Short mmCIF file of C-alpha atoms and ligand atoms in Angstrom, two decimals:
data_model
loop_
_atom_site.label_atom_id
_atom_site.label_comp_id
_atom_site.label_asym_id
_atom_site.label_seq_id
_atom_site.Cartn_x
_atom_site.Cartn_y
_atom_site.Cartn_z
CA UNK L 7 -198.86 -64.73 138.64
CA UNK L 8 -195.50 -66.40 138.98
CA UNK L 9 -194.38 -64.42 135.95
CA UNK L 10 -195.42 -61.16 137.60
CA UNK L 11 -193.55 -62.00 140.81
CA UNK L 12 -190.45 -62.64 138.76
CA UNK L 13 -190.92 -59.32 137.00
CA UNK L 14 -191.28 -57.49 140.26
CA UNK L 15 -188.11 -59.10 141.55
CA UNK L 16 -186.31 -58.09 138.36
CA UNK L 17 -187.67 -54.59 138.68
CA UNK L 18 -186.32 -54.23 142.23
CA UNK L 19 -182.93 -55.54 141.13
CA UNK L 20 -183.03 -53.22 138.12
CA UNK L 21 -183.83 -50.19 140.25
CA UNK L 22 -181.19 -51.06 142.81
CA UNK L 23 -178.60 -51.32 140.07
CA UNK L 24 -179.75 -48.14 138.37
CA UNK L 25 -178.57 -46.09 141.32
CA UNK L 26 -175.00 -47.13 140.70
CA UNK L 27 -174.73 -47.43 136.93
CA UNK L 28 -173.81 -44.91 134.21
CA UNK L 29 -173.01 -42.22 136.78
CA UNK L 30 -176.25 -42.15 138.75
CA UNK L 31 -176.52 -38.34 138.61
CA UNK L 32 -177.05 -38.60 134.86
CA UNK L 33 -179.84 -41.16 135.15
CA UNK L 34 -183.38 -39.94 135.48
CA UNK L 35 -186.94 -41.19 135.22
CA UNK L 36 -190.04 -39.75 133.64
CA UNK L 37 -193.59 -40.88 133.15
CA UNK L 38 -195.71 -41.02 130.06
CA UNK L 39 -199.45 -41.19 130.49
CA UNK L 40 -201.78 -40.98 127.55
CA UNK L 41 -205.31 -41.27 126.21
CA UNK L 42 -207.32 -41.11 129.43
CA UNK L 43 -210.55 -40.52 127.45
CA UNK L 44 -212.33 -39.79 130.71
CA UNK L 45 -216.08 -40.22 130.29
CA UNK L 46 -218.16 -38.32 132.85
CA UNK L 47 -221.26 -40.20 131.65
CA UNK L 48 -219.90 -43.68 132.31
CA UNK L 49 -222.52 -45.51 134.33
CA UNK L 50 -222.40 -48.84 136.14
CA UNK L 51 -225.77 -49.59 134.62
CA UNK L 52 -225.30 -48.06 131.16
CA UNK L 53 -225.42 -50.02 127.94
CA UNK L 54 -221.88 -51.09 126.87
CA UNK L 55 -222.88 -50.81 123.22
CA UNK L 56 -223.53 -47.10 123.79
CA UNK L 57 -220.34 -46.30 125.74
CA UNK L 58 -221.93 -47.43 129.03
CA UNK L 59 -224.24 -44.43 129.02
CA UNK L 60 -227.68 -44.79 130.58
CA UNK L 61 -229.21 -43.13 127.54
CA UNK L 62 -228.86 -46.55 125.87
CA UNK L 63 -230.64 -48.42 128.68
CA UNK L 64 -229.80 -48.97 132.34
CA UNK L 65 -230.14 -52.69 132.95
CA UNK L 66 -226.45 -53.52 132.79
CA UNK L 67 -223.73 -54.17 135.34
CA UNK L 68 -220.46 -52.56 134.36
CA UNK L 69 -217.27 -52.80 136.33
CA UNK L 70 -216.38 -49.96 138.66
CA UNK L 71 -213.03 -49.51 136.89
CA UNK L 72 -214.45 -49.65 133.39
CA UNK L 73 -215.55 -51.85 130.56
CA UNK L 74 -213.52 -52.89 127.52
CA UNK L 75 -216.26 -51.47 125.30
CA UNK L 76 -216.28 -48.06 127.01
CA UNK L 77 -214.04 -45.18 127.98
CA UNK L 78 -212.52 -44.52 131.40
CA UNK L 79 -214.73 -43.89 134.42
CA UNK L 80 -213.29 -41.35 136.89
CA UNK L 81 -212.28 -44.14 139.24
CA UNK L 82 -209.87 -45.50 136.59
CA UNK L 83 -208.37 -42.05 135.98
CA UNK L 84 -207.76 -41.62 139.71
CA UNK L 85 -206.33 -45.10 140.04
CA UNK L 86 -203.87 -44.53 137.18
CA UNK L 87 -202.60 -41.23 138.56
CA UNK L 88 -202.36 -42.66 142.09
CA UNK L 89 -200.37 -45.57 140.74
CA UNK L 90 -197.93 -43.22 139.04
CA UNK L 91 -197.44 -41.45 142.33
CA UNK L 92 -196.93 -44.62 144.32
CA UNK L 93 -194.48 -46.14 141.82
CA UNK L 94 -192.47 -42.97 141.32
CA UNK L 95 -193.77 -39.77 142.91
CA UNK L 96 -190.70 -37.73 142.05
CA UNK L 97 -189.97 -38.22 138.35
CA UNK L 98 -188.00 -35.55 136.47
CA UNK L 99 -191.15 -34.75 134.49
CA UNK L 100 -194.37 -36.21 133.14
CA UNK L 101 -195.30 -36.42 129.46
CA UNK L 102 -199.06 -36.33 129.10
CA UNK L 103 -199.77 -37.07 125.46
CA UNK L 104 -203.38 -36.04 124.97
CA UNK L 105 -206.90 -37.32 124.38
CA UNK L 106 -208.73 -36.57 127.63
CA UNK L 107 -212.15 -36.39 125.99
CA UNK L 108 -214.28 -39.55 125.43
CA UNK L 109 -215.17 -41.20 122.13
CA UNK L 110 -218.69 -39.85 122.00
CA UNK L 111 -220.68 -38.12 119.31
CA UNK L 112 -220.19 -34.38 118.93
CA UNK L 113 -223.92 -33.99 119.67
CA UNK L 114 -223.20 -35.17 123.23
CA UNK L 115 -220.48 -32.56 123.74
CA UNK L 116 -219.84 -28.86 123.47
CA UNK L 117 -216.72 -26.74 123.88
CA UNK L 118 -217.44 -26.00 127.55
CA UNK L 119 -217.78 -29.74 128.30
CA UNK L 120 -214.55 -30.44 126.43
CA UNK L 121 -212.65 -27.82 128.44
CA UNK L 122 -214.17 -29.17 131.66
CA UNK L 123 -213.15 -32.71 130.76
CA UNK L 124 -209.53 -31.73 130.11
CA UNK L 125 -209.51 -29.59 133.26
CA UNK L 126 -210.51 -32.50 135.50
CA UNK L 127 -207.66 -34.66 134.23
CA UNK L 128 -205.23 -31.74 134.33
CA UNK L 129 -206.14 -30.90 137.95
CA UNK L 130 -205.83 -34.54 138.97
CA UNK L 131 -202.30 -34.76 137.61
CA UNK L 132 -201.28 -31.42 139.07
CA UNK L 133 -202.80 -32.18 142.49
CA UNK L 134 -201.00 -35.50 142.74
CA UNK L 135 -197.74 -34.13 141.34
CA UNK L 136 -197.66 -30.53 142.64
CA UNK L 137 -193.89 -30.24 142.36
CA UNK L 138 -193.35 -32.08 139.10
CA UNK L 139 -193.12 -30.45 135.68
CA UNK L 140 -195.89 -31.75 133.46
CA UNK L 141 -195.56 -31.39 129.69
CA UNK L 142 -199.02 -31.75 128.14
CA UNK L 143 -199.93 -32.01 124.46
CA UNK L 144 -203.36 -32.04 122.87
CA UNK L 145 -205.02 -35.08 121.29
CA UNK L 146 -207.33 -35.24 118.29
CA UNK L 147 -210.29 -35.71 120.66
CA UNK L 148 -209.47 -32.58 122.62
CA UNK L 149 -210.83 -29.91 120.25
CA UNK L 150 -214.51 -29.37 119.50
CA UNK L 151 -215.83 -30.67 117.17
CA UNK L 152 -213.63 -33.73 117.59
CA UNK L 153 -210.58 -33.92 115.25
CA UNK L 154 -211.11 -30.36 113.99
CA UNK L 155 -207.91 -28.74 115.18
CA UNK L 156 -207.29 -25.27 113.74
CA UNK L 157 -205.25 -22.16 114.39
CA UNK L 158 -208.13 -20.49 116.28
CA UNK L 159 -206.49 -18.65 119.14
CA UNK L 160 -209.66 -18.68 121.27
CA UNK L 161 -209.56 -22.45 121.50
CA UNK L 162 -205.97 -22.58 122.72
CA UNK L 163 -206.61 -19.68 125.07
CA UNK L 164 -209.59 -21.67 126.40
CA UNK L 165 -207.38 -24.71 127.05
CA UNK L 166 -205.00 -22.48 129.00
CA UNK L 167 -207.66 -20.70 131.05
CA UNK L 168 -210.57 -23.13 131.33
CA UNK L 169 -208.61 -26.41 131.35
CA UNK L 170 -205.91 -24.97 133.63
CA UNK L 171 -203.00 -25.58 131.34
CA UNK L 172 -201.87 -22.12 132.40
CA UNK L 173 -200.76 -23.92 135.58
CA UNK L 174 -198.64 -26.31 133.52
CA UNK L 175 -197.06 -23.98 130.94
CA UNK L 176 -195.01 -20.88 131.68
CA UNK L 177 -195.53 -17.51 129.99
CA UNK L 178 -193.20 -18.13 127.06
CA UNK L 179 -194.71 -21.56 126.42
CA UNK L 180 -198.21 -20.08 126.58
CA UNK L 181 -197.27 -17.39 124.05
CA UNK L 182 -196.39 -20.12 121.54
CA UNK L 183 -199.24 -22.40 122.58
CA UNK L 184 -202.00 -19.96 121.62
CA UNK L 185 -200.67 -19.87 118.04
CA UNK L 186 -201.42 -23.54 117.46
CA UNK L 187 -201.08 -25.77 120.51
CA UNK L 188 -197.30 -26.16 120.41
CA UNK L 189 -194.48 -24.97 122.65
CA UNK L 190 -190.82 -25.42 123.43
CA UNK L 191 -189.11 -25.70 126.77
CA UNK L 192 -185.86 -26.90 128.29
CA UNK L 193 -185.65 -29.44 131.10
CA UNK L 194 -183.66 -28.82 134.28
CA UNK L 195 -180.88 -30.89 132.70
CA UNK L 196 -180.75 -29.04 129.38
CA UNK L 197 -182.85 -31.18 127.03
CA UNK L 198 -185.16 -29.25 124.76
CA UNK L 199 -188.73 -30.56 124.71
CA UNK L 200 -190.87 -29.70 121.69
CA UNK L 201 -194.53 -30.24 122.59
CA UNK L 202 -196.19 -30.50 119.17
CA UNK L 203 -199.74 -30.49 117.92
CA UNK L 204 -199.61 -33.10 115.13
CA UNK L 205 -203.42 -33.31 115.24
CA UNK L 206 -203.16 -30.45 112.74
CA UNK L 207 -201.93 -33.01 110.18
CA UNK L 208 -204.51 -35.68 111.04
CA UNK L 209 -206.42 -36.62 107.89
CA UNK L 210 -209.77 -36.36 109.70
CA UNK L 211 -209.12 -32.67 110.25
CA UNK L 212 -211.18 -30.86 107.61
CA UNK L 213 -209.91 -27.47 108.73
CA UNK L 214 -206.31 -28.07 107.69
CA UNK L 215 -206.80 -29.96 104.43
CA UNK L 216 -204.78 -28.31 101.64
CA UNK L 217 -203.03 -26.01 104.10
CA UNK L 218 -199.31 -26.23 103.51
CA UNK L 219 -198.28 -25.30 107.03
CA UNK L 220 -201.23 -25.43 109.46
CA UNK L 221 -200.82 -22.93 112.31
CA UNK L 222 -197.26 -22.35 110.95
CA UNK L 223 -196.07 -25.25 113.07
CA UNK L 224 -193.61 -26.63 110.50
CA UNK L 225 -191.83 -23.30 110.25
CA UNK L 226 -191.77 -22.92 114.03
CA UNK L 227 -190.53 -26.48 114.51
CA UNK L 228 -187.77 -25.97 111.96
CA UNK L 229 -186.61 -22.78 113.67
CA UNK L 230 -186.68 -24.46 117.06
CA UNK L 231 -184.54 -27.31 115.80
CA UNK L 232 -182.06 -24.93 114.16
CA UNK L 233 -181.86 -23.06 117.47
CA UNK L 234 -181.43 -26.29 119.45
CA UNK L 235 -178.56 -27.31 117.17
CA UNK L 236 -176.87 -23.95 117.63
CA UNK L 237 -177.17 -24.37 121.40
CA UNK L 238 -175.94 -28.00 121.32
CA UNK L 239 -179.19 -29.22 122.84
CA UNK L 240 -180.67 -32.67 122.35
CA UNK L 241 -184.38 -32.64 121.63
CA UNK L 242 -187.44 -34.64 122.72
CA UNK L 243 -190.30 -34.58 120.23
CA UNK L 244 -193.54 -35.11 122.16
CA UNK L 245 -196.89 -35.29 120.41
CA UNK L 246 -200.16 -37.19 120.16
CA UNK L 247 -200.48 -38.58 116.63
CA UNK L 248 -197.38 -40.21 115.15
CA UNK L 249 -196.59 -40.09 111.43
CA UNK L 250 -196.94 -43.24 109.32
CA UNK L 251 -199.53 -45.99 109.60
CA UNK L 252 -201.51 -47.79 112.30
CA UNK L 253 -199.96 -51.22 112.81
CA UNK L 254 -203.25 -52.95 113.63
CA UNK L 255 -204.91 -52.11 110.31
CA UNK L 256 -204.18 -52.54 106.64
CA UNK L 257 -203.53 -49.24 104.81
CA UNK L 258 -204.59 -47.00 107.66
CA UNK L 259 -202.40 -43.91 107.77
CA UNK L 260 -202.90 -40.92 110.06
CA UNK L 261 -201.52 -37.75 108.45
CA UNK L 262 -202.38 -36.08 105.18
CA UNK L 263 -199.74 -37.43 102.74
CA UNK L 264 -198.06 -34.09 102.09
CA UNK L 265 -197.89 -33.30 105.82
CA UNK L 266 -196.53 -36.76 106.52
CA UNK L 267 -193.67 -36.33 104.05
CA UNK L 268 -192.88 -32.84 105.19
CA UNK L 269 -192.86 -33.86 108.86
CA UNK L 270 -190.54 -36.80 108.11
CA UNK L 271 -188.18 -34.64 106.10
CA UNK L 272 -187.74 -32.30 109.08
CA UNK L 273 -187.20 -35.24 111.45
CA UNK L 274 -184.54 -36.67 109.15
CA UNK L 275 -182.83 -33.32 108.73
CA UNK L 276 -182.41 -33.01 112.51
CA UNK L 277 -182.20 -36.67 113.47
CA UNK L 278 -178.72 -36.13 114.89
CA UNK L 279 -180.12 -33.92 117.67
CA UNK L 280 -183.50 -35.64 118.19
CA UNK L 281 -182.95 -38.01 121.12
CA UNK L 282 -186.36 -39.66 120.88
CA UNK L 283 -189.93 -39.08 119.74
CA UNK L 284 -192.82 -39.97 122.02
CA UNK L 285 -196.45 -40.34 120.98
CA UNK L 286 -199.85 -41.71 122.08
CA UNK L 287 -203.07 -41.95 120.05
CA UNK L 288 -202.89 -45.55 118.78
CA UNK L 289 -203.82 -46.93 122.26
CA UNK L 290 -201.53 -49.86 121.46
CA UNK L 291 -197.97 -50.59 122.57
CA UNK L 292 -195.72 -50.14 119.57
CA UNK L 293 -192.77 -48.28 118.12
CA UNK L 294 -191.49 -46.95 114.81
CA UNK L 295 -188.04 -46.64 113.30
CA UNK L 296 -187.23 -43.75 111.00
CA UNK L 297 -184.62 -44.49 108.34
CA UNK L 298 -182.56 -42.12 106.21
CA UNK L 299 -181.84 -44.88 103.69
CA UNK L 300 -181.94 -48.68 103.49
CA UNK L 301 -180.62 -50.10 106.75
CA UNK L 302 -179.83 -46.67 108.18
CA UNK L 303 -181.97 -46.11 111.29
CA UNK L 304 -181.80 -42.48 112.45
CA UNK L 305 -184.62 -41.95 114.94
CA UNK L 306 -186.81 -43.96 117.31
CA UNK L 307 -190.49 -43.26 117.88
CA UNK L 308 -192.06 -44.78 120.99
CA UNK L 309 -195.84 -45.23 121.14
CA UNK L 310 -197.26 -45.81 124.59
CA UNK L 311 -200.60 -47.62 125.08
CA UNK L 312 -203.64 -45.88 126.59
CA UNK L 313 -205.25 -45.60 130.00
CA UNK L 314 -208.68 -46.13 128.45
CA UNK L 315 -209.48 -49.79 127.72
CA UNK L 316 -211.96 -48.80 124.96
CA UNK L 317 -212.30 -51.28 122.12
CA UNK L 318 -211.78 -49.36 118.92
CA UNK L 319 -214.64 -49.28 116.44
CA UNK L 320 -212.06 -49.87 113.70
CA UNK L 321 -212.57 -53.43 112.42
CA UNK L 322 -210.34 -56.04 114.05
CA UNK L 323 -208.45 -53.62 116.28
CA UNK L 324 -209.67 -54.76 119.72
CA UNK L 325 -209.32 -53.36 123.22
CA UNK L 326 -206.41 -53.03 125.63
CA UNK L 327 -205.77 -53.13 129.34
CA UNK L 328 -205.17 -49.75 131.00
CA UNK L 329 -201.49 -48.86 131.01
CA UNK L 330 -198.78 -46.48 132.23
CA UNK L 331 -195.16 -46.18 131.20
CA UNK L 332 -192.10 -45.16 133.21
CA UNK L 333 -188.96 -44.29 131.25
CA UNK L 334 -185.36 -44.41 132.37
CA UNK L 335 -183.15 -41.97 130.49
CA UNK L 336 -179.83 -40.20 130.39
CA UNK L 337 -180.53 -36.66 131.53
CA UNK L 338 -177.71 -35.17 129.47
CA UNK L 339 -177.88 -37.02 126.17
CA UNK L 340 -181.61 -37.73 126.36
CA UNK L 341 -181.04 -41.34 125.32
CA UNK L 342 -183.92 -43.50 126.52
CA UNK L 343 -182.18 -46.31 128.36
CA UNK L 344 -185.23 -48.39 129.17
CA UNK L 345 -188.89 -48.30 130.11
CA UNK L 346 -191.13 -50.19 132.45
CA UNK L 347 -194.61 -50.88 131.17
CA UNK L 348 -197.29 -51.02 133.89
CA UNK L 349 -200.78 -52.36 133.42
CA UNK L 350 -203.88 -53.39 135.29
CA UNK L 351 -205.96 -56.40 134.32
CA UNK L 352 -209.33 -54.71 134.02
CA UNK L 353 -211.38 -57.89 134.43
CA UNK L 354 -209.55 -58.76 137.64
CA UNK L 355 -209.81 -55.19 138.95
CA UNK L 356 -213.58 -55.19 138.47
CA UNK L 357 -213.92 -58.63 140.08
CA UNK L 358 -211.74 -57.70 143.06
CA UNK L 359 -213.09 -54.16 143.41
CA UNK L 360 -209.53 -52.91 143.48
CA UNK L 361 -206.81 -52.20 140.97
CA UNK L 362 -203.70 -54.32 141.20
CA UNK L 363 -201.31 -52.48 138.88
CA UNK L 364 -198.38 -54.61 137.87
CA UNK L 365 -195.23 -54.51 135.81
CA UNK L 366 -196.09 -55.97 132.45
CA UNK L 367 -192.53 -55.96 131.13
CA UNK L 368 -189.27 -54.09 131.05
CA UNK L 369 -188.21 -53.23 127.51
CA UNK L 370 -184.48 -53.99 127.49
CA UNK L 371 -184.86 -57.33 129.26
CA UNK L 372 -187.88 -58.55 127.39
CA UNK L 373 -186.53 -57.63 123.97
CA UNK L 374 -182.85 -58.20 124.75
CA UNK L 375 -181.78 -54.74 123.61
CA UNK L 376 -179.34 -52.34 125.25
CA UNK L 377 -181.50 -49.22 125.06
CA UNK L 378 -184.33 -47.68 123.02
CA UNK L 379 -182.13 -46.00 120.41
CA UNK L 380 -182.93 -46.22 116.70
CA UNK L 381 -180.19 -48.84 116.29
CA UNK L 382 -181.60 -51.02 119.07
CA UNK L 383 -185.14 -50.79 117.73
CA UNK L 384 -183.84 -51.57 114.25
CA UNK L 385 -182.25 -54.73 115.68
CA UNK L 386 -185.54 -55.65 117.36
CA UNK L 387 -187.46 -55.06 114.15
CA UNK L 388 -185.04 -57.31 112.25
CA UNK L 389 -185.68 -60.04 114.83
CA UNK L 390 -189.42 -59.71 114.13
CA UNK L 391 -188.68 -60.93 110.62
CA UNK L 392 -187.18 -64.09 112.04
CA UNK L 393 -189.97 -66.35 113.33
CA UNK L 394 -187.73 -68.35 115.63
CA UNK L 395 -186.63 -65.35 117.71
CA UNK L 396 -189.93 -65.30 119.65
CA UNK L 397 -189.74 -61.53 120.14
CA UNK L 398 -192.52 -60.79 117.70
CA UNK L 399 -194.93 -63.07 119.57
CA UNK L 400 -194.08 -61.31 122.84
CA UNK L 401 -194.56 -57.95 121.15
CA UNK L 402 -198.00 -59.01 119.92
CA UNK L 403 -199.15 -59.77 123.48
CA UNK L 404 -197.84 -56.40 124.69
CA UNK L 405 -199.35 -54.68 121.65
CA UNK L 406 -202.81 -55.02 123.28
CA UNK L 407 -201.40 -54.69 126.84
CA UNK L 408 -202.25 -58.34 127.45
CA UNK L 409 -205.89 -58.00 126.44
CA UNK L 410 -205.23 -60.70 123.86
CA UNK L 411 -202.88 -63.20 125.49
CA UNK L 412 -202.81 -65.56 122.52
CA UNK L 413 -202.75 -63.35 119.48
CA UNK L 414 -202.91 -65.05 116.12
CA UNK L 415 -201.25 -63.01 113.40
CA UNK L 416 -201.56 -64.24 109.83
CA UNK L 417 -199.36 -63.15 106.94
CA UNK L 418 -201.19 -59.89 106.23
CA UNK L 419 -201.25 -59.08 109.96
CA UNK L 420 -197.47 -59.58 110.21
CA UNK L 421 -196.98 -57.45 107.15
CA UNK L 422 -199.16 -54.65 108.53
CA UNK L 423 -197.19 -54.68 111.79
CA UNK L 424 -193.74 -54.75 110.23
CA UNK L 425 -194.49 -52.27 107.43
CA UNK L 426 -195.99 -49.78 109.92
CA UNK L 427 -192.93 -50.01 112.16
CA UNK L 428 -190.41 -49.78 109.32
CA UNK L 429 -191.97 -47.57 106.66
CA UNK L 430 -193.09 -44.15 107.79
CA UNK L 431 -193.26 -42.64 104.31
CA UNK L 432 -196.57 -43.32 102.64
CA UNK L 433 -195.21 -44.57 99.32
CA UNK L 434 -192.73 -46.85 101.05
CA UNK L 435 -195.49 -48.16 103.31
CA UNK L 436 -197.74 -48.89 100.34
CA UNK L 437 -194.96 -50.73 98.51
CA UNK L 438 -194.13 -52.69 101.65
CA UNK L 439 -197.77 -53.73 102.05
CA UNK L 440 -197.77 -54.91 98.46
CA UNK L 441 -194.65 -56.94 99.21
CA UNK L 442 -192.52 -54.85 96.88
CA UNK L 443 -189.33 -52.97 97.42
CA UNK L 444 -189.41 -49.31 96.68
CA UNK L 445 -186.42 -48.12 94.72
CA UNK L 446 -186.02 -44.96 96.72
CA UNK L 447 -186.73 -46.52 100.11
CA UNK L 448 -187.05 -43.78 102.65
CA UNK L 449 -184.95 -41.32 100.72
CA UNK L 450 -185.88 -37.99 102.22
CA UNK L 451 -187.90 -35.76 99.92
CA UNK L 452 -186.39 -32.35 99.42
CA UNK L 453 -187.62 -29.97 102.01
CA UNK L 454 -188.88 -26.53 101.12
CA UNK L 455 -186.94 -25.11 104.00
CA UNK L 456 -183.81 -23.33 102.93
CA UNK L 457 -180.93 -25.07 104.61
CA UNK L 458 -179.17 -22.63 106.87
CA UNK L 459 -176.26 -21.15 104.93
CA UNK L 460 -172.95 -22.13 106.35
CA UNK L 461 -171.14 -18.93 107.18
CA UNK L 462 -167.92 -18.48 105.18
CA UNK L 463 -165.21 -17.02 107.40
CA UNK L 464 -164.19 -13.53 106.28
CA UNK L 465 -160.50 -14.38 105.87
CA UNK L 466 -161.51 -16.82 103.12
CA UNK L 467 -162.54 -13.85 100.93
CA UNK L 468 -159.03 -12.40 101.28
CA UNK L 469 -157.44 -15.76 100.47
CA UNK L 470 -159.62 -16.21 97.39
CA UNK L 471 -159.00 -12.57 96.27
CA UNK L 472 -155.24 -12.94 96.65
CA UNK L 473 -155.22 -16.23 94.74
CA UNK L 474 -157.26 -14.66 91.93
CA UNK L 475 -154.80 -11.74 91.78
CA UNK L 476 -151.82 -14.12 91.60
CA UNK L 477 -153.52 -16.12 88.82
CA UNK L 478 -154.14 -12.93 86.80
CA UNK L 479 -150.52 -11.78 87.27
CA UNK L 480 -149.22 -15.23 86.24
CA UNK L 481 -151.45 -15.14 83.19
CA UNK L 482 -150.12 -11.74 82.15
CA UNK L 483 -146.49 -12.81 82.71
CA UNK L 484 -146.95 -15.99 80.66
CA UNK L 485 -148.60 -14.01 77.87
CA UNK L 486 -145.70 -11.54 77.77
CA UNK L 487 -143.15 -14.37 77.74
CA UNK L 488 -144.97 -16.02 74.84
CA UNK L 489 -145.05 -12.79 72.85
CA UNK L 490 -141.34 -12.09 73.41
CA UNK L 491 -140.50 -15.74 72.51
CA UNK L 492 -142.39 -15.37 69.22
CA UNK L 493 -140.30 -12.29 68.42
CA UNK L 494 -137.06 -14.29 68.97
CA UNK L 495 -138.15 -17.37 67.04
CA UNK L 496 -139.73 -15.63 64.04
CA UNK L 497 -136.41 -14.51 62.30
CA UNK L 498 -134.95 -18.06 62.54
CA UNK L 499 -138.13 -19.48 60.98
CA UNK L 500 -137.84 -17.09 58.08
CA UNK L 501 -134.09 -17.97 57.79
CA UNK L 502 -134.64 -21.77 57.80
CA UNK L 503 -137.53 -21.45 55.31
CA UNK L 504 -135.30 -19.62 52.84
CA UNK L 505 -132.57 -22.35 53.14
CA UNK L 506 -135.04 -25.16 52.35
CA UNK L 507 -136.31 -23.40 49.31
ZN1 ZN Z 129 -207.09 -41.77 122.05
ZN1 ZN Z 130 -206.08 -39.81 119.48
#
């Protein structure tokens, strides 16, 4: 409790100072909220081993704000959005990174229920933030059947019309969105936001297996990044599933290998204009560092934990406390300067019949870094490899949003964490997990995309033509000189030859 009071004091001091530092007009705030997994069938008396649904028995007493074994009841969704509003009701924008639909069997859902589920969350955010731009992206639980994201236009049209994303996206964004759940937009301060649908690369998606460019998103993304570079815009990559591996498991990667490599190659190609990448999906609090070579960090990927407390069915993964994240950033460069991680202790909330959201930590202070750039996260990662720094132990507590306050991480657990953060390429990750060094660590694979040809200025053709002409003339002159020299020398040769004889 004392710790929290200290945090709140620090937060106030931090906010007070933020108004005066780095030219306050350039400093902005935005929210990320992710993985609500709202379950309309959550019941106070449902069986926790069947997602707190009464179909599994009704003799139980579940908390009004949720159960660590189940997805979010509506009361938790409302509480989270209300908390966002009370902490900062006028952010520059909100990133909503997907997964509104609960972890239930497909037999319990249908497309209409899925749309309805997303709509309820969408309306809640829009009603509480009527004047704030909300950038939504889809999660792997948002299509029907679950994980089966395709290029079917009807589905995306349904999300726009039935889930009310047509209130969140403008006409141009909608025109892109129906092609595959992606869109591009520019913030009021000139940052380009690419809302992506990386669920298309998720290796549980049977629809996109063996498809080189599902819904043509790679091509679109490439063109957007080329365009952003031409317009000198910095870019935010916002999506649900991140590339690479899940840090809480051994050898658990998300994308199809070929999609993973292709995605990374594009990110590396444009890392100079990508300010940050922001994802959800893992439900844990983590980050990734993309490298272009050994010791060369080029991009930071921030993974925010979930609103749902649901304990994953994946072995050993565990649950988390519900969370929200508020970012501080430079509106012009896009650099993420800091973030404040909020959480609610679910057990306490259920006991007290009220949610007491608190600051869990503030990134720069807790990790002693200057910002959330790739270089800073690289420094943090290096400290994780040094036991005495203490940062890794702190990170482990935050990794589950304080669900596990005394995490024990053995050698393979440390390796899984560090390799997932450091090695986004699948081969590199595998080698790292085996404790080996890969010779070509993180060397970008060649991309199929033709690199944009650098335009040769027209005057260069004239210069080259003139030079070629001069060379030819010189050649001819030298040849003529040689021939005439031979004519002069030849009689003397004959003369000297006759003397010697
Ligand atoms: Zn999720
Ligand atoms: Zn997900």
